[in-house]
PDB file of C-alpha atoms in Angstrom:
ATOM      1  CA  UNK A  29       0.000   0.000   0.000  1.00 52.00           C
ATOM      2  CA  UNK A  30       1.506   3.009  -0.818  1.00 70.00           C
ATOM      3  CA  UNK A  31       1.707   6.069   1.675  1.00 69.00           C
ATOM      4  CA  UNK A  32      -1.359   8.193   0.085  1.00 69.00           C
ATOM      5  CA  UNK A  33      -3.178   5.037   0.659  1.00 75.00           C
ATOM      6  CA  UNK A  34      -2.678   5.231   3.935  1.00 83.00           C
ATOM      7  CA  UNK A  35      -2.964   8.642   4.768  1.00 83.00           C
ATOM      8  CA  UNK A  36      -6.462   8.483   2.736  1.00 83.00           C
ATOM      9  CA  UNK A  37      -7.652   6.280   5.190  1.00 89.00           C
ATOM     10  CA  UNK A  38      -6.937   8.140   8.005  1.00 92.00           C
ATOM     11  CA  UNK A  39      -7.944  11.173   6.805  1.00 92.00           C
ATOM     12  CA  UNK A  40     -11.355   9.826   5.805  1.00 91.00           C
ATOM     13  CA  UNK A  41     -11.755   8.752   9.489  1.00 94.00           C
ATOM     14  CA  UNK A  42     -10.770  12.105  10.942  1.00 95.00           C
ATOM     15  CA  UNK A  43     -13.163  13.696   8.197  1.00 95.00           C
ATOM     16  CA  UNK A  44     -16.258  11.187   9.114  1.00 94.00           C
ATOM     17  CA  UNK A  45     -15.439  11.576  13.561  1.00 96.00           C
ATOM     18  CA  UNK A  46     -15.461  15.071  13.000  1.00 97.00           C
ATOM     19  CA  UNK A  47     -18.291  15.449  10.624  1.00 96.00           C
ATOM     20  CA  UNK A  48     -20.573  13.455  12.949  1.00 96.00           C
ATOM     21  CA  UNK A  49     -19.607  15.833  16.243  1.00 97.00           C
ATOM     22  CA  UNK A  50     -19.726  19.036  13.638  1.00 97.00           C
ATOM     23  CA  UNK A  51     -23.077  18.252  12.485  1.00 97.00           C
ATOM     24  CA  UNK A  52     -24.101  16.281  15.626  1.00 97.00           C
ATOM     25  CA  UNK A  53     -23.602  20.033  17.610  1.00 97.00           C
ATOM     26  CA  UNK A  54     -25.558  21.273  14.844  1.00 97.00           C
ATOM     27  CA  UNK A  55     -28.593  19.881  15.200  1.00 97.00           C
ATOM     28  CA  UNK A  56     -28.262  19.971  18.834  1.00 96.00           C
ATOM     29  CA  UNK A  57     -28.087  23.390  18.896  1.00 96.00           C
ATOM     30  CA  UNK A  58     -31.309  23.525  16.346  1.00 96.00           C
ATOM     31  CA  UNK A  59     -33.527  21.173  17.570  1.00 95.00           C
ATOM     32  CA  UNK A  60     -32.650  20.926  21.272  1.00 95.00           C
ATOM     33  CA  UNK A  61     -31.001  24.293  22.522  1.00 93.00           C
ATOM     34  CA  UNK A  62     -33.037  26.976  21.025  1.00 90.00           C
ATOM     35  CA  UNK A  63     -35.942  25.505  21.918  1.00 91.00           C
ATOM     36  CA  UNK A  64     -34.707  25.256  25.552  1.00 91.00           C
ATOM     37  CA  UNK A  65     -33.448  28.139  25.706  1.00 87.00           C
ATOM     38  CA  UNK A  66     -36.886  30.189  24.723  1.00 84.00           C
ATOM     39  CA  UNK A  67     -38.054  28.597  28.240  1.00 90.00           C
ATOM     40  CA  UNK A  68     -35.431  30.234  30.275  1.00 87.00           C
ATOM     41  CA  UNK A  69     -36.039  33.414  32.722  1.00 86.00           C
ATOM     42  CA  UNK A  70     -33.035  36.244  33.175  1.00 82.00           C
ATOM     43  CA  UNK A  71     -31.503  34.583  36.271  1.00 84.00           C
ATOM     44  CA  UNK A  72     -31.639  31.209  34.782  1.00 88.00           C
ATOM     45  CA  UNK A  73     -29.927  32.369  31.139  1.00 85.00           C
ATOM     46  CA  UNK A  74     -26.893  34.279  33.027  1.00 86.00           C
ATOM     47  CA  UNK A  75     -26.283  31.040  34.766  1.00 89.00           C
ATOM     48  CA  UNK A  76     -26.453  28.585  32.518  1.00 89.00           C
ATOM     49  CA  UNK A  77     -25.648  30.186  28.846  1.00 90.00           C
ATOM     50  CA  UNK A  78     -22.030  31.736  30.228  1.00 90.00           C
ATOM     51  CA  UNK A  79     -21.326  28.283  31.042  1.00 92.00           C
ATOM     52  CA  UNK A  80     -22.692  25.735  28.290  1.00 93.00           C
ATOM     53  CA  UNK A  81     -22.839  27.964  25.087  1.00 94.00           C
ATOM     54  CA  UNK A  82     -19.216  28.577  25.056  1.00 95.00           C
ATOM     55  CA  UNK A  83     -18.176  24.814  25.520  1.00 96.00           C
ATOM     56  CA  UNK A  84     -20.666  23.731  22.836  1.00 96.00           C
ATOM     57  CA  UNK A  85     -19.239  26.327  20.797  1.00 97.00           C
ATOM     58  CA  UNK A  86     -15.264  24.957  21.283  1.00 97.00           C
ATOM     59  CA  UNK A  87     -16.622  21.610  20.115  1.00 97.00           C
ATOM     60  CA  UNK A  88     -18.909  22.685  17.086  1.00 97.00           C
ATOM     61  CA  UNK A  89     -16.276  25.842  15.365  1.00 97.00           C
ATOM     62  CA  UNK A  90     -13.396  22.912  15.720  1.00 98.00           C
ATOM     63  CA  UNK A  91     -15.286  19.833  14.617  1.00 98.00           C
ATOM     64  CA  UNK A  92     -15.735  22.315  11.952  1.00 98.00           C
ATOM     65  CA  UNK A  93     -12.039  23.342  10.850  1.00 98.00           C
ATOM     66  CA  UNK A  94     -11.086  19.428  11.207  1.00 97.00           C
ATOM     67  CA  UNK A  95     -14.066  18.410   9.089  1.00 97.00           C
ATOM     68  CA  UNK A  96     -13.500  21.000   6.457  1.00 97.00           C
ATOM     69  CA  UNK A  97      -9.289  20.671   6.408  1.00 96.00           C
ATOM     70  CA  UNK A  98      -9.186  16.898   6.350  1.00 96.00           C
ATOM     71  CA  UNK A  99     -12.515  17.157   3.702  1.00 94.00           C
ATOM     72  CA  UNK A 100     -10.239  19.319   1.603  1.00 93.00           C
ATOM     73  CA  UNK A 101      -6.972  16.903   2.097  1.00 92.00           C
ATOM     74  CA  UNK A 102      -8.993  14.241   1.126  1.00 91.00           C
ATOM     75  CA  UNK A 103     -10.268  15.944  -2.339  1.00 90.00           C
ATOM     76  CA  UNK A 104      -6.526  15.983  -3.181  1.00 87.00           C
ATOM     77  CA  UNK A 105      -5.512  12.276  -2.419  1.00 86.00           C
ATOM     78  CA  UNK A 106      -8.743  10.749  -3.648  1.00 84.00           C
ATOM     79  CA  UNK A 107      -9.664  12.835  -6.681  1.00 85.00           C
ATOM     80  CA  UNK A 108      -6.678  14.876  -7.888  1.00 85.00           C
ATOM     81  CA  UNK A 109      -3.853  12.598  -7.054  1.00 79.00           C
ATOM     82  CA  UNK A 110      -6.204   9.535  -7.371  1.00 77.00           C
ATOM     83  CA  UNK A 111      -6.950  10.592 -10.831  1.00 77.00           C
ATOM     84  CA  UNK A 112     -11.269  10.115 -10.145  1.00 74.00           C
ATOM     85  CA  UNK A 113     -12.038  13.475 -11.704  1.00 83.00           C
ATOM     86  CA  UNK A 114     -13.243  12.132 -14.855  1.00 82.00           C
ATOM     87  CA  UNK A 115     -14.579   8.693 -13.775  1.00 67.00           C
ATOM     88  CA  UNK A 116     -12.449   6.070 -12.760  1.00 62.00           C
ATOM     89  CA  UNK A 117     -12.023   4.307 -15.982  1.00 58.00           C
ATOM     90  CA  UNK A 118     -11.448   7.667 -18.010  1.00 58.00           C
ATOM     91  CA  UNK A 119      -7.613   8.483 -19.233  1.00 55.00           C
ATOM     92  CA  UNK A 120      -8.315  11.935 -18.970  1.00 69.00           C
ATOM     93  CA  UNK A 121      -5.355  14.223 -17.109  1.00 70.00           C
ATOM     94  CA  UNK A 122      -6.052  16.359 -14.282  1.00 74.00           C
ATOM     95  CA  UNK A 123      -3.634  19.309 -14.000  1.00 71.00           C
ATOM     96  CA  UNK A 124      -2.528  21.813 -11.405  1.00 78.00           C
ATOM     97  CA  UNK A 125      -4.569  24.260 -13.538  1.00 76.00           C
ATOM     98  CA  UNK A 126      -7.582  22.419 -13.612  1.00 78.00           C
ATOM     99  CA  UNK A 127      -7.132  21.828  -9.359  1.00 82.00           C
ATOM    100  CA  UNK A 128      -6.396  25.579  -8.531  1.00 84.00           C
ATOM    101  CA  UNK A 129      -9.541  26.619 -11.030  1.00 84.00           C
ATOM    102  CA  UNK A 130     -11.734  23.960  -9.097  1.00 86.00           C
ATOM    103  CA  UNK A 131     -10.828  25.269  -5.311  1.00 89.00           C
ATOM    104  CA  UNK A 132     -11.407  29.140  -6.247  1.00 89.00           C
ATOM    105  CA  UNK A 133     -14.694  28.865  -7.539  1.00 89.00           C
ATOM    106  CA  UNK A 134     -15.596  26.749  -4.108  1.00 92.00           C
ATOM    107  CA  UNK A 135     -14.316  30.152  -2.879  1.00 94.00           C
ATOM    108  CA  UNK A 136     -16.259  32.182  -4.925  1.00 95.00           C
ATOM    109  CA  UNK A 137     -19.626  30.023  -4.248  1.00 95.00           C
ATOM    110  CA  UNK A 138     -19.174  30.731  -0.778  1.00 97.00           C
ATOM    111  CA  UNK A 139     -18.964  34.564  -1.280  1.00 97.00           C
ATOM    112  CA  UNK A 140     -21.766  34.515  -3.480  1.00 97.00           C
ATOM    113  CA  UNK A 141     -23.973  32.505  -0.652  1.00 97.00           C
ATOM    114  CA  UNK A 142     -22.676  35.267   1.725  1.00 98.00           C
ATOM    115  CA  UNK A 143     -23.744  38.098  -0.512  1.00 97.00           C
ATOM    116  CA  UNK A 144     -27.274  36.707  -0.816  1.00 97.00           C
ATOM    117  CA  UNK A 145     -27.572  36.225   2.277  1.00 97.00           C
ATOM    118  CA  UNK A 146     -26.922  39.334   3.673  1.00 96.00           C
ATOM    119  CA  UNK A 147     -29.298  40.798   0.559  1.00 96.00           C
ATOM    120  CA  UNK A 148     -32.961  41.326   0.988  1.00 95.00           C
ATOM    121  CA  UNK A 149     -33.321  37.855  -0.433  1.00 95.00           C
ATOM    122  CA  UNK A 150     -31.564  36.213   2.498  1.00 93.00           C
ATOM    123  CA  UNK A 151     -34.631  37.539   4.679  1.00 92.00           C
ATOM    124  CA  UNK A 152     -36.926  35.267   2.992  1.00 93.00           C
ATOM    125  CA  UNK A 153     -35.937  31.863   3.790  1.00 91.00           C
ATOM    126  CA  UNK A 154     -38.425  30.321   1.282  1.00 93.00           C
ATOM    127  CA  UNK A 155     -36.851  32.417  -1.130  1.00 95.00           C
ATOM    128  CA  UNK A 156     -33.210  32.460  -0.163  1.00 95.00           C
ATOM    129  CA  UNK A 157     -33.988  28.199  -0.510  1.00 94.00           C
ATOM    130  CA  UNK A 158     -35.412  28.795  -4.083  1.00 95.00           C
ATOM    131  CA  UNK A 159     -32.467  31.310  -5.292  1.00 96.00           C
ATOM    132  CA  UNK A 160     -30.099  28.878  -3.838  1.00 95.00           C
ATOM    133  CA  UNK A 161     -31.512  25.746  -5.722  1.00 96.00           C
ATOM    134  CA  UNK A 162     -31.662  26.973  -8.884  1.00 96.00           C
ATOM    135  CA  UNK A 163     -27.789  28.215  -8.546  1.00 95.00           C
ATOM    136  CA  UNK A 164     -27.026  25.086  -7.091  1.00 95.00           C
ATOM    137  CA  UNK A 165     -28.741  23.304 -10.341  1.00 94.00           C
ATOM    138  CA  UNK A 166     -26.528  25.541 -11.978  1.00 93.00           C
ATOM    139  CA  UNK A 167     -23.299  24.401 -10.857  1.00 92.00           C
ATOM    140  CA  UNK A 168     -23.849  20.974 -10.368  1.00 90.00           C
ATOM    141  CA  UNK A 169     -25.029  21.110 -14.582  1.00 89.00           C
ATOM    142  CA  UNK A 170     -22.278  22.589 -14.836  1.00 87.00           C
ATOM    143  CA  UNK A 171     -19.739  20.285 -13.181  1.00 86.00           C
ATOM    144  CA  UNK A 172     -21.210  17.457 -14.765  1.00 84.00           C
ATOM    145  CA  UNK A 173     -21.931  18.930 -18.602  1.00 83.00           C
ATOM    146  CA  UNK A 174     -19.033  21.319 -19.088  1.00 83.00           C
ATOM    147  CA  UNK A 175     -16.626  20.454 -16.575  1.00 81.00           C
ATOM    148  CA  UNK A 176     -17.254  16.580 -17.725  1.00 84.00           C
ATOM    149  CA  UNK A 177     -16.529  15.457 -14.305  1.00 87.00           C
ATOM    150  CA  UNK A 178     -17.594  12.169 -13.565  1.00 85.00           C
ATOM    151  CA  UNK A 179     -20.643  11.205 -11.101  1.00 86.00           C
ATOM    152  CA  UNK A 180     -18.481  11.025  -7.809  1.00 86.00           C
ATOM    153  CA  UNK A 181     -15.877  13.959  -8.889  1.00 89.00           C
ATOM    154  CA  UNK A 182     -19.319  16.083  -9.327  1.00 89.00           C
ATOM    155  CA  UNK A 183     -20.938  14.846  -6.337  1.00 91.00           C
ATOM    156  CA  UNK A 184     -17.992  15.338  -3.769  1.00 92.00           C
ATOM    157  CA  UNK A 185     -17.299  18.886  -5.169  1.00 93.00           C
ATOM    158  CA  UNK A 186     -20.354  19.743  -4.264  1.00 94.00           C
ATOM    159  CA  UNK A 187     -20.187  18.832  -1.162  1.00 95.00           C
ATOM    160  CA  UNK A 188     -17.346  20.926  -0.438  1.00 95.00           C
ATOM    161  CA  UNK A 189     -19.215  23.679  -1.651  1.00 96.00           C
ATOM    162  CA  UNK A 190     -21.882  23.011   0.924  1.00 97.00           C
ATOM    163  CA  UNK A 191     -19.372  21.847   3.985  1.00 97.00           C
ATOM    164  CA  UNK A 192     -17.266  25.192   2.789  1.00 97.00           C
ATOM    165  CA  UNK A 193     -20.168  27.525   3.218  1.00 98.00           C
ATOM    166  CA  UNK A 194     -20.980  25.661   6.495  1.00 98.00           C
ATOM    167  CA  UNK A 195     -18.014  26.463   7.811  1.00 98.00           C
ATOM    168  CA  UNK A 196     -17.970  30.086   7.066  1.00 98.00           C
ATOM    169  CA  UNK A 197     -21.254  30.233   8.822  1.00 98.00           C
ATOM    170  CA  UNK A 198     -19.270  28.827  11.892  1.00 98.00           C
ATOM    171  CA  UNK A 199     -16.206  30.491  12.129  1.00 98.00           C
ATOM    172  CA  UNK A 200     -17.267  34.335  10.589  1.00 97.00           C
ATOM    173  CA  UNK A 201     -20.948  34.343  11.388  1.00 98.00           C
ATOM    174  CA  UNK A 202     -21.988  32.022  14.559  1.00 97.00           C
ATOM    175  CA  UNK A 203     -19.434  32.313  16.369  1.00 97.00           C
ATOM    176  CA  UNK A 204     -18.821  35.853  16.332  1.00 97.00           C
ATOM    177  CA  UNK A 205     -22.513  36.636  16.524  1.00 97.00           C
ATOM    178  CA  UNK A 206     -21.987  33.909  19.722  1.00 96.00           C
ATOM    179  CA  UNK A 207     -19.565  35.407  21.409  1.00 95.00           C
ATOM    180  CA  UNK A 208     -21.587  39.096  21.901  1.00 96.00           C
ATOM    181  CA  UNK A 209     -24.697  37.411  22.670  1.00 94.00           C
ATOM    182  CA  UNK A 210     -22.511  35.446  25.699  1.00 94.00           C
ATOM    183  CA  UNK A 211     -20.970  38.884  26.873  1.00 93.00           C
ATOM    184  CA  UNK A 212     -24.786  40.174  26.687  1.00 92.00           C
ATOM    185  CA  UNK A 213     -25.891  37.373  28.677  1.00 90.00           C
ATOM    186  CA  UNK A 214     -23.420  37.618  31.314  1.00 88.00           C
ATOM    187  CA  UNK A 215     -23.849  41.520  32.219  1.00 88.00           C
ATOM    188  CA  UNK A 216     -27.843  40.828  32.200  1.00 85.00           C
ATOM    189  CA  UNK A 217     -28.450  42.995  29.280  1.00 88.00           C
ATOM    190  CA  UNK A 218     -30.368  42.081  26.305  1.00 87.00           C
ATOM    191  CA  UNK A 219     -27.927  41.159  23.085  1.00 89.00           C
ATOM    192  CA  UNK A 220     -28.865  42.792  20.183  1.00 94.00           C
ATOM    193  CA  UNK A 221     -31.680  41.141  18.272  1.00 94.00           C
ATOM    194  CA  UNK A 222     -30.218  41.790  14.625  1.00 95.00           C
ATOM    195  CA  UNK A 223     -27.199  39.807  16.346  1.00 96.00           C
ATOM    196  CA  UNK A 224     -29.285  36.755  17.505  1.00 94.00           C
ATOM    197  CA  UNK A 225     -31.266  36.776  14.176  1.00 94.00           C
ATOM    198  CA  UNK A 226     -27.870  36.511  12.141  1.00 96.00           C
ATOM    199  CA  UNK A 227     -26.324  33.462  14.284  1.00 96.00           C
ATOM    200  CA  UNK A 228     -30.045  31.925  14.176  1.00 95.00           C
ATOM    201  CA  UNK A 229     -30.409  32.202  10.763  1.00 96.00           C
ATOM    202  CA  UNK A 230     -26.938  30.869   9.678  1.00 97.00           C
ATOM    203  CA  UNK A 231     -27.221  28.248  11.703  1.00 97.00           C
ATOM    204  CA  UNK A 232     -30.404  27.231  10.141  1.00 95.00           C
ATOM    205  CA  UNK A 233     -28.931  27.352   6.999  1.00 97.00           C
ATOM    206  CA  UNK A 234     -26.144  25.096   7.867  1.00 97.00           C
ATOM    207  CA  UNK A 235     -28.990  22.629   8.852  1.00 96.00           C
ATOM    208  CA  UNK A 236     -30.369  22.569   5.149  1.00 95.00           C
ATOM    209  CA  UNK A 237     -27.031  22.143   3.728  1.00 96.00           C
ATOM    210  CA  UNK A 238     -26.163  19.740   6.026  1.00 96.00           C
ATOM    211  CA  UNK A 239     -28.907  16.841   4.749  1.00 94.00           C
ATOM    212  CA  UNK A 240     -27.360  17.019   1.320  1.00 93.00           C
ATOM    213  CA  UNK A 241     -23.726  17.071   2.451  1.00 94.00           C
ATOM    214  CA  UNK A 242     -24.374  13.801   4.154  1.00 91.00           C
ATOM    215  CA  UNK A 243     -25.666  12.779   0.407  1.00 90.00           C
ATOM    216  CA  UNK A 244     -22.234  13.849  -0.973  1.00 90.00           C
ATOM    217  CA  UNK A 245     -20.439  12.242   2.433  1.00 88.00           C
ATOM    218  CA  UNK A 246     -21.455   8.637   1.501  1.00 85.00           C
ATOM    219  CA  UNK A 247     -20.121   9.678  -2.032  1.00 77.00           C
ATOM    220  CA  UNK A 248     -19.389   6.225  -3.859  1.00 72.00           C
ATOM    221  CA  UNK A 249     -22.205   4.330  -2.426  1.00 74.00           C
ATOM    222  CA  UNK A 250     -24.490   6.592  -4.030  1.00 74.00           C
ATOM    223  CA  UNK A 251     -23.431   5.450  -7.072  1.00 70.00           C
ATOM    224  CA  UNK A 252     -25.486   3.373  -9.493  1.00 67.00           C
ATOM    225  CA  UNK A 253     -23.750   1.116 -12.049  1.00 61.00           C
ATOM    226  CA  UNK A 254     -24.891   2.668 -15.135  1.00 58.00           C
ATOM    227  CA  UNK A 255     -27.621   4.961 -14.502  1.00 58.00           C
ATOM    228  CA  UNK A 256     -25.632   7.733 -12.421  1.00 64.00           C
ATOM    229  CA  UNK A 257     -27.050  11.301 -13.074  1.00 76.00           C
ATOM    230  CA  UNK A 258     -26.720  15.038 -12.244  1.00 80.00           C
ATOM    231  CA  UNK A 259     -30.324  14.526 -11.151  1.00 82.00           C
ATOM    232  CA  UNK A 260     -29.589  12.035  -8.509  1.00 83.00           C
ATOM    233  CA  UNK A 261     -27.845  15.256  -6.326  1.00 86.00           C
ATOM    234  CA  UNK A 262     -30.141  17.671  -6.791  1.00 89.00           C
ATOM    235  CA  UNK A 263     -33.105  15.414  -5.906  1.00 88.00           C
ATOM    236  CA  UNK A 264     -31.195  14.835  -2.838  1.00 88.00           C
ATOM    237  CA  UNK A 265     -30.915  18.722  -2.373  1.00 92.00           C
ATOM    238  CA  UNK A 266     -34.447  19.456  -2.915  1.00 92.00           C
ATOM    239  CA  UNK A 267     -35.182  16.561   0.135  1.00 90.00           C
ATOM    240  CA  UNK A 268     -33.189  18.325   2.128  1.00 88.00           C
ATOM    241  CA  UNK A 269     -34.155  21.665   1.205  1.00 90.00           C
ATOM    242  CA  UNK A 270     -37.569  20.411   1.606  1.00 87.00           C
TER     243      UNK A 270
END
């Protein structure tokens, strides 16, 4: 076995331990804490958020950075290096060019989802989910009909588009947002609302992407021998979505 070999395999366990606490915080925080927390008087809040929010918070921005950095690792040993970017029986070459291409447009999806966001259509969520899914159509046609990427190259990229913007939300928009609303907390003042809304509603978000992401997680066993389509994904974004 030869050294990338090796390291794949242990980066795809670091990626899947911390993907399960990442998202596993998540939806703790989604369908567990906030709900809680509406229940809570004054007193109760300035005890118990100074003391649990920011140790939740340690665990979810760091499951985070591991899931994302070993996630991108992994797109480099299994895809680039492993030569899977056009289907694993294509003879196609996949350059430096090609790579450096691939990454900043991940980059650039990410800025684009921030933009919106922050735009009058980010206040709608029914609308921010339509906008997104027909840009995410977009791409993922794209990948698959232009780029010619095979199913798994296609399916995995977006993914990273998805765990990318997720982790955004974390570390430049929850956590932040987080940290005043803890500071609020503990002097007994109220945080500012537009503050709470923003860490809410990205953290919502990240539970939308999330269901998909899983989709692209499981990556080759969503593979069907001879009847693998674009189609496939963005059913499984519209579930999720949904």
């Amino acid at each position: 076995m030869e050294i990338s070999d090796t390291l794949s395999v242990l980066f795809r366990w670091l990626h899947v331990a911390a993907g399960i606490l990442w998202i596993g915080v998540l939806y703790w925080f989604n369908f567990v804490n906030i709900p809680f927390a509406g229940t809570m008087d004054g007193d109760t809040k300035k005890k118990v958020v100074p003391e649990l929010m920011p140790r939740a918070l340690y665990w979810f921005r760091w499951a985070a950075a591991y899931t994302w950095v070993s996630g991108i690792v992994l797109l480099f040993f299994v895809f680039y290096h492993g030569g899977l970017m056009y289907g694993e029986t294509s003879t196609e070459e996949w350059g430096i060019g090609s790579t450096l291409i691939t990454l900043a447009l991940i980059v650039v999806g990410v800025y684009i989802y921030d933009f919106l966001a922050k735009s009058p259509v980010g206040k709608n969520l029914k609308l921010m989910g339509v906008v997104g899914f027909i840009l995410i159509a977009v791409v993922i046609y794209l990948f698959a009909n232009v780029g010619g990427f095979g199913y798994r190259a296609y399916v995995i990229h977006t993914g990273a588009l998805f765990g990318s913007i997720m982790a955004f939300n974390v570390w430049y928009r929850i956590w932040p947002s987080q940290k005043k609303v803890i500071a609020a907390v503990k002097e007994g003042t109220a945080p500012d609302a537009a503050v709470v809304s923003l860490a809410g509603t990205r953290s919502r978000h990240n539970v939308f992407l999330s269901v998909p992401l899983v989709w692209t997680m499981i990556n080759a066993h969503t593979a069907v021998p001879g009847a693998n389509s674009w189609l496939y994904l963005l059913a499984a974004v519209l579930i999720g979505w949904l």
